[in-house]
Coordinates of C-alpha atoms and ligand atoms in Angstrom, one line a residue:
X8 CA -9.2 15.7 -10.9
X9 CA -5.7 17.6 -11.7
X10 CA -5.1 17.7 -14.8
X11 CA -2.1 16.2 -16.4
X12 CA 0.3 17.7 -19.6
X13 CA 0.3 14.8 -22.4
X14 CA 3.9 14.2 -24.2
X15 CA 4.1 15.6 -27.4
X16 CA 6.6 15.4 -30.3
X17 CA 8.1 18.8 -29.2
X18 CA 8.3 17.0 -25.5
X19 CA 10.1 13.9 -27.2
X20 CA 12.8 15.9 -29.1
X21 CA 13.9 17.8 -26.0
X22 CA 14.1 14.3 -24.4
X23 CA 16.1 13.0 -26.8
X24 CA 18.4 14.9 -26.5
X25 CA 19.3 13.5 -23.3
X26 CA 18.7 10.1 -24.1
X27 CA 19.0 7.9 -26.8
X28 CA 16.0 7.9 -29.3
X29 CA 16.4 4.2 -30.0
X30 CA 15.2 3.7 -25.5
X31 CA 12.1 6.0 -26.4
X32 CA 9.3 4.6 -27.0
X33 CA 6.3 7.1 -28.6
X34 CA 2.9 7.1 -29.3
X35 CA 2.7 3.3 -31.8
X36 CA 5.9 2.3 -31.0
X37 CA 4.2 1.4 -27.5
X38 CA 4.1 -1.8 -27.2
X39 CA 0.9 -3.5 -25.8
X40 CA 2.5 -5.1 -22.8
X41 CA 2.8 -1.4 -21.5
X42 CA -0.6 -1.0 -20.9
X43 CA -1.7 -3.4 -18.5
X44 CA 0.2 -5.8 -15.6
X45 CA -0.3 -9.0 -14.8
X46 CA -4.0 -8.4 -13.9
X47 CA -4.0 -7.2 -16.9
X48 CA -8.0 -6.0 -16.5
X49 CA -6.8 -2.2 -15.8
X50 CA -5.5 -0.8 -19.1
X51 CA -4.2 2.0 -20.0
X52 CA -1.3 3.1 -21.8
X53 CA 1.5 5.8 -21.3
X54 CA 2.6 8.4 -24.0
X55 CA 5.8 7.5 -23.7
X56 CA 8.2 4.7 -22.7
X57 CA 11.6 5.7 -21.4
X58 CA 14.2 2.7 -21.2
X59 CA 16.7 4.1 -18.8
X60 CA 20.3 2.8 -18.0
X61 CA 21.3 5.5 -15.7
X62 CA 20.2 7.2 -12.5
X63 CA 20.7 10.9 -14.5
X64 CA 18.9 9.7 -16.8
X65 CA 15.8 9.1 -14.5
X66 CA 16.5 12.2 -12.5
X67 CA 16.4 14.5 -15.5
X68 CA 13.1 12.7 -16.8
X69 CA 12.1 13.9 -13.6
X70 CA 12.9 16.9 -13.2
X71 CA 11.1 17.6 -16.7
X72 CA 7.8 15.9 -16.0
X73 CA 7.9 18.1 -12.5
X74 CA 8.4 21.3 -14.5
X75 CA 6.1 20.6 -17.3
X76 CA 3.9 18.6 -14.6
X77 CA 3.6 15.6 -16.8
X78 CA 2.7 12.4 -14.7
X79 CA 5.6 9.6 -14.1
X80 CA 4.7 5.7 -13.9
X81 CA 8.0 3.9 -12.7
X82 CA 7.9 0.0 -14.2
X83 CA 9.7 -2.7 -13.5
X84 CA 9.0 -6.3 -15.1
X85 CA 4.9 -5.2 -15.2
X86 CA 4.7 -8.4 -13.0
X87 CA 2.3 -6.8 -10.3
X88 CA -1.4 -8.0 -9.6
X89 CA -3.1 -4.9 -8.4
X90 CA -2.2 -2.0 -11.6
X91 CA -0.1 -0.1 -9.5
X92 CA 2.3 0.2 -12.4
X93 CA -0.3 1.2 -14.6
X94 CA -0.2 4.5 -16.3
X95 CA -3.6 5.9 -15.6
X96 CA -2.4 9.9 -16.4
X97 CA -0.9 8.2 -19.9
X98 CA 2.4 10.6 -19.4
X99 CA 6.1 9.0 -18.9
X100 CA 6.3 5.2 -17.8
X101 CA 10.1 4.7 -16.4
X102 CA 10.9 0.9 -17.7
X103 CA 13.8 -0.2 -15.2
X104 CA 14.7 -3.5 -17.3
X105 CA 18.0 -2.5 -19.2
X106 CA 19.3 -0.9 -15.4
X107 CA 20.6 -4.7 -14.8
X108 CA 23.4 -4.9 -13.7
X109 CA 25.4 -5.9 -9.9
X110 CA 26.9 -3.3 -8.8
X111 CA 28.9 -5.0 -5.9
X112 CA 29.2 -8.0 -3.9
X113 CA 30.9 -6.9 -0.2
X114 CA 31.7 -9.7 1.3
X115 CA 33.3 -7.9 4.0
X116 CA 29.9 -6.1 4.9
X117 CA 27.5 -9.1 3.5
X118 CA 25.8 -6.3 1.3
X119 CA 24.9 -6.3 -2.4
X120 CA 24.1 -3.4 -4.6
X121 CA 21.9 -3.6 -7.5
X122 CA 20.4 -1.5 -10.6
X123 CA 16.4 -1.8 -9.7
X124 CA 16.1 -3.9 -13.0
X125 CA 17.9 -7.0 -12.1
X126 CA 16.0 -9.5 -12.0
X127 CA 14.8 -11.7 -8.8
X128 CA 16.3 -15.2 -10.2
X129 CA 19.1 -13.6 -11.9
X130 CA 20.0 -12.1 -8.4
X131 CA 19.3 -15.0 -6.5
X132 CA 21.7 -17.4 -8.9
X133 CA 24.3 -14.7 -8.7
X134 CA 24.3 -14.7 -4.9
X135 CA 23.3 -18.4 -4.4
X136 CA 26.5 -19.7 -6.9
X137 CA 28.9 -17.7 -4.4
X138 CA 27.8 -19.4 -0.9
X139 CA 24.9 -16.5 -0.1
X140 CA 22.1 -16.0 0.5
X141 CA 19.1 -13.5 -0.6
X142 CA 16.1 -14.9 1.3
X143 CA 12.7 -13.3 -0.1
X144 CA 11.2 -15.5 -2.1
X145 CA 7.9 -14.0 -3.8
X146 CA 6.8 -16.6 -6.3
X147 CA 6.9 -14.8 -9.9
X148 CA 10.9 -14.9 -10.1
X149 CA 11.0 -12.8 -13.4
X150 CA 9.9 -9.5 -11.6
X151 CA 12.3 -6.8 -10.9
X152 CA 14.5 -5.7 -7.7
X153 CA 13.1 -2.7 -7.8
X154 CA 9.7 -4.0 -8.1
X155 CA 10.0 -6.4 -5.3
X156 CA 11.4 -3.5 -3.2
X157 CA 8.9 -1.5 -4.6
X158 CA 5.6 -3.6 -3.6
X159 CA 7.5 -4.9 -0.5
X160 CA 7.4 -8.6 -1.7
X161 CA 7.1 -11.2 0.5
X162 CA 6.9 -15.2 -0.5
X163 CA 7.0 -18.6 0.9
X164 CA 10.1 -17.6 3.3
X165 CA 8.6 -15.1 5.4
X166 CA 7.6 -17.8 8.0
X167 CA 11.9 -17.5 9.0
X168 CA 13.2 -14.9 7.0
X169 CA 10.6 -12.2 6.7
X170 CA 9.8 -9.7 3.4
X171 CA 11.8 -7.6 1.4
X172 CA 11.9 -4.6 4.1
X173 CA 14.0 -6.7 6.2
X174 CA 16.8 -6.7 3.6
X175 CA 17.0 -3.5 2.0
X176 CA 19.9 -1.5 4.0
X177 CA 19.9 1.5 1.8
X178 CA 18.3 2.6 -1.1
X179 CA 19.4 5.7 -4.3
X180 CA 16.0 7.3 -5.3
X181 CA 15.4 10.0 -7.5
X182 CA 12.9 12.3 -5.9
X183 CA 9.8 13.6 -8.1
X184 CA 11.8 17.1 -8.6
X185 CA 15.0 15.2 -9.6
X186 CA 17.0 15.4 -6.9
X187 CA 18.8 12.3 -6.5
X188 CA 19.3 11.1 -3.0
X189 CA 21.0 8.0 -0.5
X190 CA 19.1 6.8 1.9
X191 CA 20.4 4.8 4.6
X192 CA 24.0 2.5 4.5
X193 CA 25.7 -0.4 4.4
X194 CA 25.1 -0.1 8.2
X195 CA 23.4 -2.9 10.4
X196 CA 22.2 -0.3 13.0
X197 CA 20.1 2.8 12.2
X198 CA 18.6 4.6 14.4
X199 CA 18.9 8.2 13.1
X200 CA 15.8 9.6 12.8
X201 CA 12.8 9.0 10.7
X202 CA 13.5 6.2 8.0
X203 CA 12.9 7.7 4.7
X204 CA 14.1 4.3 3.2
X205 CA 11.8 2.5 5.0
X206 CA 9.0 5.1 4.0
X207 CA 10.4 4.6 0.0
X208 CA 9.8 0.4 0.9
X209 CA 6.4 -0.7 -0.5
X210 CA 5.0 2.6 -1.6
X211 CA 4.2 1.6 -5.3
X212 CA 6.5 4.2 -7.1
X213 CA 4.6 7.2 -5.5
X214 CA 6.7 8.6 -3.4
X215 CA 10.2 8.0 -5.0
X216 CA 12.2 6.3 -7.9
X217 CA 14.4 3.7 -7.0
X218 CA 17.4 3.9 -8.9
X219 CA 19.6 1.8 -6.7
X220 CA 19.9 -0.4 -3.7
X221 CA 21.9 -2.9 -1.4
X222 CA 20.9 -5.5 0.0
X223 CA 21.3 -7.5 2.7
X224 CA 22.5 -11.1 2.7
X225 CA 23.0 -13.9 4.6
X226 CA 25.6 -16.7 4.8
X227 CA 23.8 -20.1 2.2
X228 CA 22.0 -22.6 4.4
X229 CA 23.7 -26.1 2.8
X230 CA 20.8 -28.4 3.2
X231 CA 16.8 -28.0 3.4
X232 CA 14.7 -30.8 3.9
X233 CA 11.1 -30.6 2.6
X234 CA 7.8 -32.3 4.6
X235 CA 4.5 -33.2 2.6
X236 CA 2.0 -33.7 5.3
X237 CA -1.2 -34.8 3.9
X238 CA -4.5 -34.5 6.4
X239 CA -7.9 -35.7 6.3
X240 CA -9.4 -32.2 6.6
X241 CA -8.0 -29.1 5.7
X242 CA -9.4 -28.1 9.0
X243 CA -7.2 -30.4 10.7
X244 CA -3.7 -28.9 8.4
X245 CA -4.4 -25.5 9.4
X246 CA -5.0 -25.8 12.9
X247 CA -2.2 -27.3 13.2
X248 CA 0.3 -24.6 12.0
X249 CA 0.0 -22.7 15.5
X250 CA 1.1 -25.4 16.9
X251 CA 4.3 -26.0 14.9
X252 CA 4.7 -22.4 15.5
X253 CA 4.0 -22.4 19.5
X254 CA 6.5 -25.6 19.9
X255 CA 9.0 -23.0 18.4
X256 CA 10.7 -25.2 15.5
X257 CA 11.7 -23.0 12.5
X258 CA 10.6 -23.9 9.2
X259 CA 11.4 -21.6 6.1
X260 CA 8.0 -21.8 4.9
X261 CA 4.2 -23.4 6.0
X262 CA 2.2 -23.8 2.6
X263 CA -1.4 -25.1 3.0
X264 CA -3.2 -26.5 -0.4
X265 CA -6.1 -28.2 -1.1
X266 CA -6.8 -31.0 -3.5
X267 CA -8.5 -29.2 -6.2
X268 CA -6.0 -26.2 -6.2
X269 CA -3.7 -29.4 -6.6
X270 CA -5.7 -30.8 -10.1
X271 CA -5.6 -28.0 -11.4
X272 CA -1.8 -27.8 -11.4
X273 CA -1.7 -31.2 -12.2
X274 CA -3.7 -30.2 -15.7
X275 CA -1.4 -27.0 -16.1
X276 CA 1.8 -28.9 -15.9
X277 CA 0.9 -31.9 -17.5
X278 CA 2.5 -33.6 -14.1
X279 CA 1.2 -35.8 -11.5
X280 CA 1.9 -34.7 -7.9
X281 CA 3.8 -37.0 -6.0
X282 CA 0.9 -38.2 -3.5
X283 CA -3.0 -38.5 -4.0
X284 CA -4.0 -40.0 -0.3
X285 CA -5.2 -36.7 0.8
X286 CA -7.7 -33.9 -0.2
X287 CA -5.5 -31.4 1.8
X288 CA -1.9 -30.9 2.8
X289 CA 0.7 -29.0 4.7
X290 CA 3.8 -28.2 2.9
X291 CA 6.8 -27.3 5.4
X292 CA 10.9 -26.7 4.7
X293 CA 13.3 -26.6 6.7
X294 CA 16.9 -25.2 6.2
X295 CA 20.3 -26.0 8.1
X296 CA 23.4 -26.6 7.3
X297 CA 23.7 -30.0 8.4
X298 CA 21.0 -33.3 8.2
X299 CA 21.6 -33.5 11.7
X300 CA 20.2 -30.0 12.3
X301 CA 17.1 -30.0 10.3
X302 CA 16.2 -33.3 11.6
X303 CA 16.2 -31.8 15.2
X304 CA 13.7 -28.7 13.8
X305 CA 11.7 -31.4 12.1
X306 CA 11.2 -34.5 14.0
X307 CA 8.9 -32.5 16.4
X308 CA 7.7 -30.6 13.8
X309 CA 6.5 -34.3 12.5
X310 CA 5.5 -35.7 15.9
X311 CA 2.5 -32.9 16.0
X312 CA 1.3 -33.6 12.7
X313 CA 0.7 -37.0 13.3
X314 CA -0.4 -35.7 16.9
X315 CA -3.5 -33.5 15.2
X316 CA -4.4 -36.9 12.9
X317 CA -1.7 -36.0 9.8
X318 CA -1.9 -39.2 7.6
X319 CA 1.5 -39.4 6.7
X320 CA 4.2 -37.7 6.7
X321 CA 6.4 -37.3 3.4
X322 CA 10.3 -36.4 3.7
X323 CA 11.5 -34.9 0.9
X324 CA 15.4 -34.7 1.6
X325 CA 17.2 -34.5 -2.0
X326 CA 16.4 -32.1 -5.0
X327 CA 14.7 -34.9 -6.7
X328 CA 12.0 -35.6 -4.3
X329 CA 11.3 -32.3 -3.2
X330 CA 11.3 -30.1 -6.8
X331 CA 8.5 -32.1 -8.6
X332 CA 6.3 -30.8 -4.8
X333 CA 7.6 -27.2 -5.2
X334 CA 6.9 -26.8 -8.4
X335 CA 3.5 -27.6 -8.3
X336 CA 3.0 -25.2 -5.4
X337 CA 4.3 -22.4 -7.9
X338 CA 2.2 -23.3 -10.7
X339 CA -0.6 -22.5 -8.6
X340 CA -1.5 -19.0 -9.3
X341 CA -1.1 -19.8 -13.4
X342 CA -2.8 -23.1 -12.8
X343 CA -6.1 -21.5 -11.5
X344 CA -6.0 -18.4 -13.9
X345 CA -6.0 -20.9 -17.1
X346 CA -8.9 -23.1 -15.4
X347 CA -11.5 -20.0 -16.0
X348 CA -12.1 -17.2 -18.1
X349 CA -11.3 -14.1 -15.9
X350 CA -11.0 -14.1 -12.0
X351 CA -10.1 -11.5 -9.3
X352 CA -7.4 -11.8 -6.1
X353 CA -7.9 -11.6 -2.6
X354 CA -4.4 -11.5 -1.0
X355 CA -5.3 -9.9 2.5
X356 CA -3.4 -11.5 5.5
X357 CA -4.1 -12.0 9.2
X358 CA -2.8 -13.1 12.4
X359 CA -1.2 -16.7 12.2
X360 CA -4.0 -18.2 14.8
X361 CA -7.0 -17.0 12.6
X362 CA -6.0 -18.4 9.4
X363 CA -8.7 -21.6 9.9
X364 CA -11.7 -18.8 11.0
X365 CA -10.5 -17.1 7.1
X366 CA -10.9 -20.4 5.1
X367 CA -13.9 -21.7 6.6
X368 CA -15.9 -18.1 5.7
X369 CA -14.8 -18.5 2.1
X370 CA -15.7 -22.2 2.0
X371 CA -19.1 -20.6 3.3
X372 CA -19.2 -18.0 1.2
X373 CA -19.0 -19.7 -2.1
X374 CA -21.7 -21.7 -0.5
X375 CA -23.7 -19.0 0.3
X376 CA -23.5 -16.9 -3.2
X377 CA -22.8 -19.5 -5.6
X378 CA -19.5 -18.7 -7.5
X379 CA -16.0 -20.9 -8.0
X380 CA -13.4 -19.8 -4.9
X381 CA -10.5 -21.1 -4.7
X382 CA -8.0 -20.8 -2.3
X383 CA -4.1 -21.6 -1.2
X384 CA -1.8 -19.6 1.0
X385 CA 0.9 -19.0 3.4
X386 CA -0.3 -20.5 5.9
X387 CA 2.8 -19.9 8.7
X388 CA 2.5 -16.3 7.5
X389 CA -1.5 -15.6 7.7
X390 CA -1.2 -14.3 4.2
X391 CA -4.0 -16.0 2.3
X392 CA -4.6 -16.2 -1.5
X393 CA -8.1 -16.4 -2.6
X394 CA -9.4 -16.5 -6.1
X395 CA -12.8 -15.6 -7.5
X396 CA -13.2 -17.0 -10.7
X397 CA -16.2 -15.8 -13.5
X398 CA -16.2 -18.8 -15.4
X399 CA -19.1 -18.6 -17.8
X400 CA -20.9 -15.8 -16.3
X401 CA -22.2 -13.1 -17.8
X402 CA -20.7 -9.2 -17.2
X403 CA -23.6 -8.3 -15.2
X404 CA -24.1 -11.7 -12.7
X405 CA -19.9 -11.7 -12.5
X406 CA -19.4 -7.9 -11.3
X407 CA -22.6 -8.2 -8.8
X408 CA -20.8 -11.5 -7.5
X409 CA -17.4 -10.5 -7.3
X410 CA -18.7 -7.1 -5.5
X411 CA -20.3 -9.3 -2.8
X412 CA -17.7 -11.7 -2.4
X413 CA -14.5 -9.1 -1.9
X414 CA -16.7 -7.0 0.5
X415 CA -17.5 -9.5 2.3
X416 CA -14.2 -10.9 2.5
X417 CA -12.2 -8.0 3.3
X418 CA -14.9 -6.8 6.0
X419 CA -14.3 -10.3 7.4
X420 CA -10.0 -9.9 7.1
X421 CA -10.7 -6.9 9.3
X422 CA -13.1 -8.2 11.8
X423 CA -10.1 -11.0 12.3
X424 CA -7.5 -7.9 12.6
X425 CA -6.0 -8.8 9.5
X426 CA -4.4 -6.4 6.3
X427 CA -6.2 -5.7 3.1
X428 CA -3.0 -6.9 1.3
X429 CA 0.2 -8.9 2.5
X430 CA 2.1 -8.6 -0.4
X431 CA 0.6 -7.7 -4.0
X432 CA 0.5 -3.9 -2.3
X433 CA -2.8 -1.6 -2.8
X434 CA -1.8 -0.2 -6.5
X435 CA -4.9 1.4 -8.4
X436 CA -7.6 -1.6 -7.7
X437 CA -7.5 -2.2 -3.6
X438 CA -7.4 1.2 -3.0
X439 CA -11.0 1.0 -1.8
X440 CA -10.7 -1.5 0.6
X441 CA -7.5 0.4 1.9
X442 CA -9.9 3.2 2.8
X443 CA -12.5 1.3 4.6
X444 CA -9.8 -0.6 6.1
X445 CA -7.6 2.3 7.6
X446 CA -9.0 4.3 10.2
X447 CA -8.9 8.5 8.5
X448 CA -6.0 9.2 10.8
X449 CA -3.9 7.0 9.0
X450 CA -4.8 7.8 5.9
X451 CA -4.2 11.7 6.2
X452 CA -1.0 10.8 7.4
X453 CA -0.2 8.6 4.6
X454 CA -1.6 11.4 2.2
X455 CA 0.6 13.7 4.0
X456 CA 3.6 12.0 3.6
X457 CA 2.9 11.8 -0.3
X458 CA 2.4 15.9 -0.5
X459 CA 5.9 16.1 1.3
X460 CA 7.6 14.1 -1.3
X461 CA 5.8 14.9 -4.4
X462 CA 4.0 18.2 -3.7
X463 CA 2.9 18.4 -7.8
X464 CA 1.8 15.1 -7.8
X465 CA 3.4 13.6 -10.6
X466 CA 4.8 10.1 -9.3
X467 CA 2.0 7.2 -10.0
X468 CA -0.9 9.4 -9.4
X469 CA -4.2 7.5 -8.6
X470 CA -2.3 4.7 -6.6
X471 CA -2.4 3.5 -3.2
X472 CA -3.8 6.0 -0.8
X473 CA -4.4 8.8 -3.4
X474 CA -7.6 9.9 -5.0
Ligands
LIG518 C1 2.6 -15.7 -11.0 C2 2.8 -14.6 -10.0 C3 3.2 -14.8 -8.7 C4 3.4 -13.8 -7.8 N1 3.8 -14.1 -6.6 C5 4.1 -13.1 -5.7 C6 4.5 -13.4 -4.4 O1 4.6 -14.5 -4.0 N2 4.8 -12.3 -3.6 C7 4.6 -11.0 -4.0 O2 4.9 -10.1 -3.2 N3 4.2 -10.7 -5.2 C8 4.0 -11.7 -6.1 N4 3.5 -11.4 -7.4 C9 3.3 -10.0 -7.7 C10 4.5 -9.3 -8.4 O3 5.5 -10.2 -8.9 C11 5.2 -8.4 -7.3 O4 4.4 -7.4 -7.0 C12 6.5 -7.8 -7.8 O5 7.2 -7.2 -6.7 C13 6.4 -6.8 -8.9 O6 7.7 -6.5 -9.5 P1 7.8 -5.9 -11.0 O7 9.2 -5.7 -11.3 O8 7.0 -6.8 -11.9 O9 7.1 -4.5 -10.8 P2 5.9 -3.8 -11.6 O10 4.7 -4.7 -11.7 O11 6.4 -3.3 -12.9 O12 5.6 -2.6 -10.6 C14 5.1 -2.8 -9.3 C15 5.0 -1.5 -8.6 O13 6.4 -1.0 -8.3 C16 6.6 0.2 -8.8 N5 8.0 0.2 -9.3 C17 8.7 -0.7 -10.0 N6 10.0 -0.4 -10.2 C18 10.2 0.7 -9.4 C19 11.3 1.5 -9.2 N7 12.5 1.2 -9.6 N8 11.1 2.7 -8.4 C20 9.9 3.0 -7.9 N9 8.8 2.2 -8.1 C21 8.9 1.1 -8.9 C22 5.6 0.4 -10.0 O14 5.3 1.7 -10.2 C23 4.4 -0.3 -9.4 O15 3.8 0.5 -8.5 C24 3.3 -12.4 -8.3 C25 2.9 -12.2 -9.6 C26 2.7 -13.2 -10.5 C27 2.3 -12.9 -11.9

């Protein structure tokens, strides 16, 4: 293992003195939050926390950590689930949260440039109270731009819209040796050459700092319309999302849930859901700009539901009717992590059609071995959340459990051609299942790629496809 230079107080004085003190954060004056993210079971903390406002700022932190080879963690809101931002080496962790400002709104161009520590709902209400339109949508709103960019986010809206790739036009980074770069425009086309921005997109902070970006928007959709389809079987709800997709309608999102994922939710919130006929449902939206419109994606949409033995179907067309249904879908991560002690994510996707063939194993599967696994997902996506929760066992029984269950889900995500992660990225905990998922060309490719930008190694070491 390379071996990493630790911050001392002669390292924080030269700092200093090209940023403020009062953004440095050293040795106790770390706060505990620093050490962990959101799974919050790999802890570790950095030597320092620098609380940079500007892109020199993050350049010349660079260029000093490269010298004195001192390791880098970039963080945005700490909102991840894998520890990718996580500073295992200790060294510099990079907080992006006072870098908040809009840079620019072109309306001319339909672009938007951001600092990387504005904040998803801050940037969606800014856009959204001027008539546009930011369309990724990952659930935890309070992370960062940068972070989303970062991890390649992708939420509910993927279905229509796609992930965060598909609206990042350019991107400022700071390269590990300090050099601060542009890559790509405020163009629609590119098509010159390899895309470094592209390459930046969803690799975790190891290969460059994001210091800047714009984004592409689109014009606001005026009206959505939501569709609470409740089924006998959740067999019956999933199979039929190919279908909506094969007649070709085009809804914003597909959500599948199950009635205990839904009790739970309804215990976190303190909040009935709006219907209890069912022990599964499909969740659809559709967007438009007029009534008219969305009721021509929809009535179809409706027809095969009740087509594949859908019970009912719910139309949710005013904020009222359709917030109380949307909220409890969001709850749902929070809802299952305060119904047991300490639980572990499965967040592997896989082709559309073989979404059914995914939730049938892990009904079998926590059958088969005996421990709580619950599930809800994307299901007009393929992307699949699935929790395994320890409840009251003991260290020993839970990590022997937990081991059998991921293997054997993630061996079973590959046999149905899907990804070891769809959008919660690889960070310091998936990395093994990236390895046995990838074939080795793939991954010396991906290794080289990281030598090229960051020969010293000094950006998020021990993350994604790296040792
Ligand atoms: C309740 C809940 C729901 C969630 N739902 C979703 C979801 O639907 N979809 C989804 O994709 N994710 C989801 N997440 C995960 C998480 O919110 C995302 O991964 C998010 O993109 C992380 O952003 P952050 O600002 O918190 O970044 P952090 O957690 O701080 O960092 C994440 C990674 O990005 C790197 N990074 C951060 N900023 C920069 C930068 N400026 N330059 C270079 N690297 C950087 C870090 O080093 C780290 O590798 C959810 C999390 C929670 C807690």
């Amino acid at each position: 293992m390379m071996e990493y230079k630790q911050i001392t107080k002669e390292d924080l004085d030269i700092i200093a003195g090209f940023m403020d003190r009062e953004r440095l954060l050293f040795g106790e004056e770390i706060n505990e939050e620093y050490s962990h993210d959101e799974l919050a079971s790999e802890k570790s903390y950095p030597s320092l926390v620098a609380r940079v406002t500007s892109t020199e700022e993050v350049s010349k932190l660079m260029a000093y950590a490269n010298e004195h080879h001192i390791a880098v963690t970039p963080r945005g809101a700490g909102t991840g689930l894998v520890g990718a931002s996580v500073a295992v080496e200790h060294g510099i962790m990079i907080d992006t949260t006072l870098m908040n400002h809009v840079l620019e709104l072109d309306e001319e161009n339909l672009t938007l440039t951001v600092e990387p520590g504005v904040l998803l709902m801050e940037l969606r209400n800014y856009v959204e109270e001027r008539g546009f339109y930011y369309p990724p949508d990952p659930g935890e709103k309070s992370a960062t731009i940068g972070g989303n960019i970062s991890t390649n986010a992708g939420g509910m809206t993927a279905v229509k819209y796609g992930v965060t790739r598909d609206y990042v036009r350019s991107l400022e980074v700071v390269l590990a040796d300090g050099t601060i770069m542009q890559l790509g425009g405020k163009v629609v086309k590119n098509s010159s050459g390899y895309d470094l921005k592209d390459m930046v997109i969803g690799s975790e902070g190891t290969l460059a700092f994001v210091t800047k970006a714009i984004l592409k928007l689109l014009p606001l959709p005026k009206k959505s319309v939501s569709l609470l389809v409740p089924f006998p079987t959740l067999e019956q709800a999933i199979g039929t999302v190919p279908l909506i997709i094969q007649a070709k309608s085009v809804p914003t999102a597909i959500e599948f849930m199950e009635r205990e994922v839904i009790l739970d939710a309804e215990e976190y919130l303190g909040r009935k859901f709006p219907d209890n006929q069912a022990d599964a449902y499909l969740l659809l939206k559709f967007d438009g700009n007029t009534m008219e419109e969305i009721a021509s994606y929809y009535d179809e949409t409706a027809q095969i539901c009740l087509d594949q033995g859908a019970i009912d179907i719910l139309i949710a067309d005013t904020e009222e009717r359709s917030l109380p249904v949307w909220k409890t879908r969001g709850a749902f991560l929070e809802a299952i992590k305060a119904s047991t002690s300490m639980m572990d994510e499965v967040d592997v996707v896989v082709p559309r059609n073989k979404v059914n063939a995914f939730v049938e194993f892990v009904h079998q599967l926590r059958q088969e071995i005996g421990i709580r696994i619950k599930s809800f997902g994307h299901a007009g996506d393929g992307n699949l959340h699935v929790y395994i929760l320890r409840d009251d066992l003991p260290e020993d029984k839970w990590q022997d459990l937990l081991g059998i269950a991921m293997n054997r889900m993630y061996a079973k995500a590959h046999d149905l051609r899907g990804q070891v992660s769809g959008e919660h990225g690889i960070g310091l905990v998936k990395k093994p299942y990236l390895n046995e998922s990838l074939p080795e060309a793939s991954l010396v490719l991906m290794r080289g790629i990281k030598k090229v930008f960051d020969p010293n190694n000094i950006l998020n070491p021990h993350k994604v496809c790296q040792a």
